[in-house]
């Protein structure tokens, strides 16, 4: 059985041109590859760890959904959307760790539906932006350049990179699970 949303395309090429089209088309490709790793899986399979890491396919899709959601919020609302890592509590860190697993009651169909909603919202945001040069300062954190700021363009490149990287992780997990490949 193919799960709903595993091979759908969210990018509407006819409605977007130029640099925005390139960014959205690239992101859509990597989203599709990530969703393909979940095709024909049961909820149980989507939650299985097949490598030494804590990662599972459902958890990776949850994480990428959360990443895309927060970076879209950053484009709209600035650094407050990313939060202040110095004030993160143990509960915040545990919640972040839960992004990488399927929790009791979660379904692959629900996770894929949430991903599709976030993808559609991100695509609409990128199409509606007056300018990809809209920029916000990054909050202080050891993983960002001090005093740095990112444009919407750079955020989108980051989201593309994150999605691509995790699609590769998911592909390895899927291959370890049952030999299936996202490219097949």
mmCIF file of C-alpha atoms in Angstrom:
data_model
loop_
_atom_site.group_PDB
_atom_site.id
_atom_site.type_symbol
_atom_site.label_atom_id
_atom_site.label_comp_id
_atom_site.label_asym_id
_atom_site.label_seq_id
_atom_site.Cartn_x
_atom_site.Cartn_y
_atom_site.Cartn_z
ATOM 1 C CA UNK A 1 0.000 0.000 0.000
ATOM 2 C CA UNK A 2 1.364 3.427 -0.886
ATOM 3 C CA UNK A 3 0.956 5.929 1.906
ATOM 4 C CA UNK A 4 -0.941 9.101 1.016
ATOM 5 C CA UNK A 5 1.437 11.949 0.364
ATOM 6 C CA UNK A 6 4.539 9.875 -0.340
ATOM 7 C CA UNK A 7 4.934 10.894 -3.976
ATOM 8 C CA UNK A 8 2.911 14.078 -4.276
ATOM 9 C CA UNK A 9 4.444 17.263 -5.555
ATOM 10 C CA UNK A 10 3.772 20.518 -3.724
ATOM 11 C CA UNK A 11 5.623 22.783 -6.140
ATOM 12 C CA UNK A 12 3.548 24.543 -8.796
ATOM 13 C CA UNK A 13 6.101 25.478 -11.438
ATOM 14 C CA UNK A 14 3.634 27.448 -13.571
ATOM 15 C CA UNK A 15 2.921 29.872 -10.719
ATOM 16 C CA UNK A 16 6.552 30.698 -9.941
ATOM 17 C CA UNK A 17 9.528 31.756 -12.059
ATOM 18 C CA UNK A 18 13.182 32.688 -11.734
ATOM 19 C CA UNK A 19 15.177 32.215 -8.559
ATOM 20 C CA UNK A 20 12.099 31.405 -6.485
ATOM 21 C CA UNK A 21 11.184 28.632 -8.923
ATOM 22 C CA UNK A 22 14.708 27.225 -8.694
ATOM 23 C CA UNK A 23 14.657 27.233 -4.889
ATOM 24 C CA UNK A 24 11.187 25.717 -4.635
ATOM 25 C CA UNK A 25 11.851 23.121 -7.321
ATOM 26 C CA UNK A 26 15.057 22.021 -5.594
ATOM 27 C CA UNK A 27 13.343 21.834 -2.212
ATOM 28 C CA UNK A 28 10.430 19.899 -3.718
ATOM 29 C CA UNK A 29 12.834 17.366 -5.236
ATOM 30 C CA UNK A 30 14.446 16.671 -1.862
ATOM 31 C CA UNK A 31 11.058 16.546 -0.125
ATOM 32 C CA UNK A 32 9.932 13.980 -2.682
ATOM 33 C CA UNK A 33 13.029 11.865 -2.106
ATOM 34 C CA UNK A 34 12.433 11.993 1.650
ATOM 35 C CA UNK A 35 8.755 11.052 1.289
ATOM 36 C CA UNK A 36 9.716 8.181 -1.040
ATOM 37 C CA UNK A 37 11.702 6.569 1.771
ATOM 38 C CA UNK A 38 8.374 6.130 3.598
ATOM 39 C CA UNK A 39 6.474 4.533 0.716
ATOM 40 C CA UNK A 40 4.730 1.263 1.533
ATOM 41 C CA UNK A 41 5.815 1.320 5.195
ATOM 42 C CA UNK A 42 3.573 0.500 8.110
ATOM 43 C CA UNK A 43 3.533 2.788 11.142
ATOM 44 C CA UNK A 44 5.621 0.216 12.995
ATOM 45 C CA UNK A 45 8.247 0.075 10.243
ATOM 46 C CA UNK A 46 8.386 3.883 10.018
ATOM 47 C CA UNK A 47 9.263 3.979 13.716
ATOM 48 C CA UNK A 48 12.003 1.343 13.622
ATOM 49 C CA UNK A 49 15.661 2.132 14.153
ATOM 50 C CA UNK A 50 17.852 0.165 11.743
ATOM 51 C CA UNK A 51 21.222 1.751 12.480
ATOM 52 C CA UNK A 52 23.208 2.643 15.585
ATOM 53 C CA UNK A 53 21.587 6.089 15.647
ATOM 54 C CA UNK A 54 18.265 6.989 17.253
ATOM 55 C CA UNK A 55 16.842 7.921 13.854
ATOM 56 C CA UNK A 56 13.834 6.334 12.195
ATOM 57 C CA UNK A 57 12.088 7.349 8.977
ATOM 58 C CA UNK A 58 8.985 8.736 10.696
ATOM 59 C CA UNK A 59 11.146 10.688 13.127
ATOM 60 C CA UNK A 60 13.283 12.140 10.366
ATOM 61 C CA UNK A 61 10.193 13.375 8.543
ATOM 62 C CA UNK A 62 8.898 14.876 11.813
ATOM 63 C CA UNK A 63 12.226 16.630 12.348
ATOM 64 C CA UNK A 64 12.411 18.018 8.812
ATOM 65 C CA UNK A 65 8.819 19.238 9.190
ATOM 66 C CA UNK A 66 9.727 21.060 12.412
ATOM 67 C CA UNK A 67 12.875 22.536 10.862
ATOM 68 C CA UNK A 68 11.016 23.828 7.822
ATOM 69 C CA UNK A 69 8.228 25.240 10.019
ATOM 70 C CA UNK A 70 10.611 27.146 12.304
ATOM 71 C CA UNK A 71 12.700 28.563 9.460
ATOM 72 C CA UNK A 72 9.581 29.742 7.633
ATOM 73 C CA UNK A 73 8.559 31.450 10.878
ATOM 74 C CA UNK A 74 12.027 33.040 11.011
ATOM 75 C CA UNK A 75 11.523 34.492 7.522
ATOM 76 C CA UNK A 76 8.240 36.018 8.693
ATOM 77 C CA UNK A 77 8.925 36.884 12.335
ATOM 78 C CA UNK A 78 12.680 37.101 12.778
ATOM 79 C CA UNK A 79 14.892 35.644 15.509
ATOM 80 C CA UNK A 80 12.115 35.139 18.067
ATOM 81 C CA UNK A 81 10.963 32.190 15.933
ATOM 82 C CA UNK A 82 14.223 30.353 16.624
ATOM 83 C CA UNK A 83 14.155 30.887 20.368
ATOM 84 C CA UNK A 84 17.059 31.388 22.714
ATOM 85 C CA UNK A 85 19.139 28.238 23.035
ATOM 86 C CA UNK A 86 20.689 29.507 26.299
ATOM 87 C CA UNK A 87 17.315 29.292 28.044
ATOM 88 C CA UNK A 88 16.409 25.789 26.848
ATOM 89 C CA UNK A 89 15.268 23.586 29.697
ATOM 90 C CA UNK A 90 15.674 19.835 30.013
ATOM 91 C CA UNK A 91 12.027 19.587 28.965
ATOM 92 C CA UNK A 92 12.765 21.640 25.817
ATOM 93 C CA UNK A 93 15.685 19.349 24.982
ATOM 94 C CA UNK A 94 13.547 16.232 25.551
ATOM 95 C CA UNK A 95 10.847 17.664 23.291
ATOM 96 C CA UNK A 96 13.454 18.293 20.611
ATOM 97 C CA UNK A 97 14.709 14.706 20.956
ATOM 98 C CA UNK A 98 11.116 13.494 20.453
ATOM 99 C CA UNK A 99 11.202 15.116 17.005
ATOM 100 C CA UNK A 100 13.436 12.274 15.885
ATOM 101 C CA UNK A 101 11.138 9.387 16.914
ATOM 102 C CA UNK A 102 7.618 8.258 16.322
ATOM 103 C CA UNK A 103 5.757 8.533 19.603
ATOM 104 C CA UNK A 104 2.839 6.358 20.724
ATOM 105 C CA UNK A 105 -0.294 7.332 18.829
ATOM 106 C CA UNK A 106 1.576 8.941 15.922
ATOM 107 C CA UNK A 107 0.994 7.546 12.461
ATOM 108 C CA UNK A 108 3.038 7.783 9.325
ATOM 109 C CA UNK A 109 -0.011 9.141 7.497
ATOM 110 C CA UNK A 110 -0.352 11.902 10.116
ATOM 111 C CA UNK A 111 3.344 12.752 9.939
ATOM 112 C CA UNK A 112 3.228 12.925 6.136
ATOM 113 C CA UNK A 113 0.100 15.084 6.241
ATOM 114 C CA UNK A 114 1.799 17.530 8.627
ATOM 115 C CA UNK A 115 4.814 17.631 6.298
ATOM 116 C CA UNK A 116 2.582 18.367 3.303
ATOM 117 C CA UNK A 117 0.889 21.225 5.198
ATOM 118 C CA UNK A 118 4.205 22.793 6.170
ATOM 119 C CA UNK A 119 5.544 22.369 2.619
ATOM 120 C CA UNK A 120 2.502 24.105 1.140
ATOM 121 C CA UNK A 121 2.798 26.958 3.650
ATOM 122 C CA UNK A 122 6.525 27.394 2.946
ATOM 123 C CA UNK A 123 5.955 27.393 -0.805
ATOM 124 C CA UNK A 124 3.198 30.003 -0.452
ATOM 125 C CA UNK A 125 5.435 32.140 1.765
ATOM 126 C CA UNK A 126 8.323 32.069 -0.721
ATOM 127 C CA UNK A 127 5.987 32.974 -3.589
ATOM 128 C CA UNK A 128 4.471 35.866 -1.599
ATOM 129 C CA UNK A 129 7.677 37.445 -0.304
ATOM 130 C CA UNK A 130 8.269 40.894 -1.740
ATOM 131 C CA UNK A 131 11.997 40.132 -1.916
ATOM 132 C CA UNK A 132 14.271 37.167 -1.142
ATOM 133 C CA UNK A 133 16.702 39.653 0.386
ATOM 134 C CA UNK A 134 14.443 40.180 3.406
ATOM 135 C CA UNK A 135 16.826 39.582 6.301
ATOM 136 C CA UNK A 136 16.753 39.011 10.050
ATOM 137 C CA UNK A 137 19.546 38.731 12.606
ATOM 138 C CA UNK A 138 20.316 35.288 13.928
ATOM 139 C CA UNK A 139 20.085 34.824 17.685
ATOM 140 C CA UNK A 140 23.379 34.250 19.470
ATOM 141 C CA UNK A 141 24.356 30.585 19.330
ATOM 142 C CA UNK A 142 27.677 28.766 18.923
ATOM 143 C CA UNK A 143 26.587 27.235 15.612
ATOM 144 C CA UNK A 144 25.958 30.595 13.856
ATOM 145 C CA UNK A 145 28.396 33.334 12.992
ATOM 146 C CA UNK A 146 28.436 36.049 15.690
ATOM 147 C CA UNK A 147 26.278 38.992 14.697
ATOM 148 C CA UNK A 148 25.122 37.202 11.567
ATOM 149 C CA UNK A 149 21.878 37.630 9.733
ATOM 150 C CA UNK A 150 20.229 35.510 7.094
ATOM 151 C CA UNK A 151 18.144 36.473 4.122
ATOM 152 C CA UNK A 152 15.091 34.486 3.079
ATOM 153 C CA UNK A 153 17.268 33.151 0.251
ATOM 154 C CA UNK A 154 19.874 31.819 2.687
ATOM 155 C CA UNK A 155 17.170 30.304 4.879
ATOM 156 C CA UNK A 156 15.764 28.474 1.879
ATOM 157 C CA UNK A 157 19.220 27.179 0.950
ATOM 158 C CA UNK A 158 19.595 25.945 4.533
ATOM 159 C CA UNK A 159 16.200 24.192 4.428
ATOM 160 C CA UNK A 160 17.132 22.566 1.100
ATOM 161 C CA UNK A 161 20.427 21.357 2.592
ATOM 162 C CA UNK A 162 18.758 20.051 5.740
ATOM 163 C CA UNK A 163 16.079 18.232 3.746
ATOM 164 C CA UNK A 164 18.648 16.723 1.398
ATOM 165 C CA UNK A 165 20.894 15.562 4.231
ATOM 166 C CA UNK A 166 18.040 13.911 6.088
ATOM 167 C CA UNK A 167 16.659 12.325 2.905
ATOM 168 C CA UNK A 168 20.043 10.584 2.656
ATOM 169 C CA UNK A 169 19.794 9.448 6.271
ATOM 170 C CA UNK A 170 16.288 8.122 5.637
ATOM 171 C CA UNK A 171 17.449 6.309 2.513
ATOM 172 C CA UNK A 172 20.110 4.454 4.513
ATOM 173 C CA UNK A 173 17.582 3.570 7.204
ATOM 174 C CA UNK A 174 15.089 2.323 4.595
ATOM 175 C CA UNK A 175 17.717 0.248 2.823
ATOM 176 C CA UNK A 176 18.721 -1.294 6.161
ATOM 177 C CA UNK A 177 15.058 -1.969 6.951
ATOM 178 C CA UNK A 178 14.017 -3.885 3.847
ATOM 179 C CA UNK A 179 16.443 -3.202 1.024
ATOM 180 C CA UNK A 180 14.235 -0.589 -0.679
ATOM 181 C CA UNK A 181 15.852 2.501 -2.159
ATOM 182 C CA UNK A 182 14.273 5.922 -2.635
ATOM 183 C CA UNK A 183 15.652 6.109 -6.186
ATOM 184 C CA UNK A 184 14.133 2.758 -7.200
#
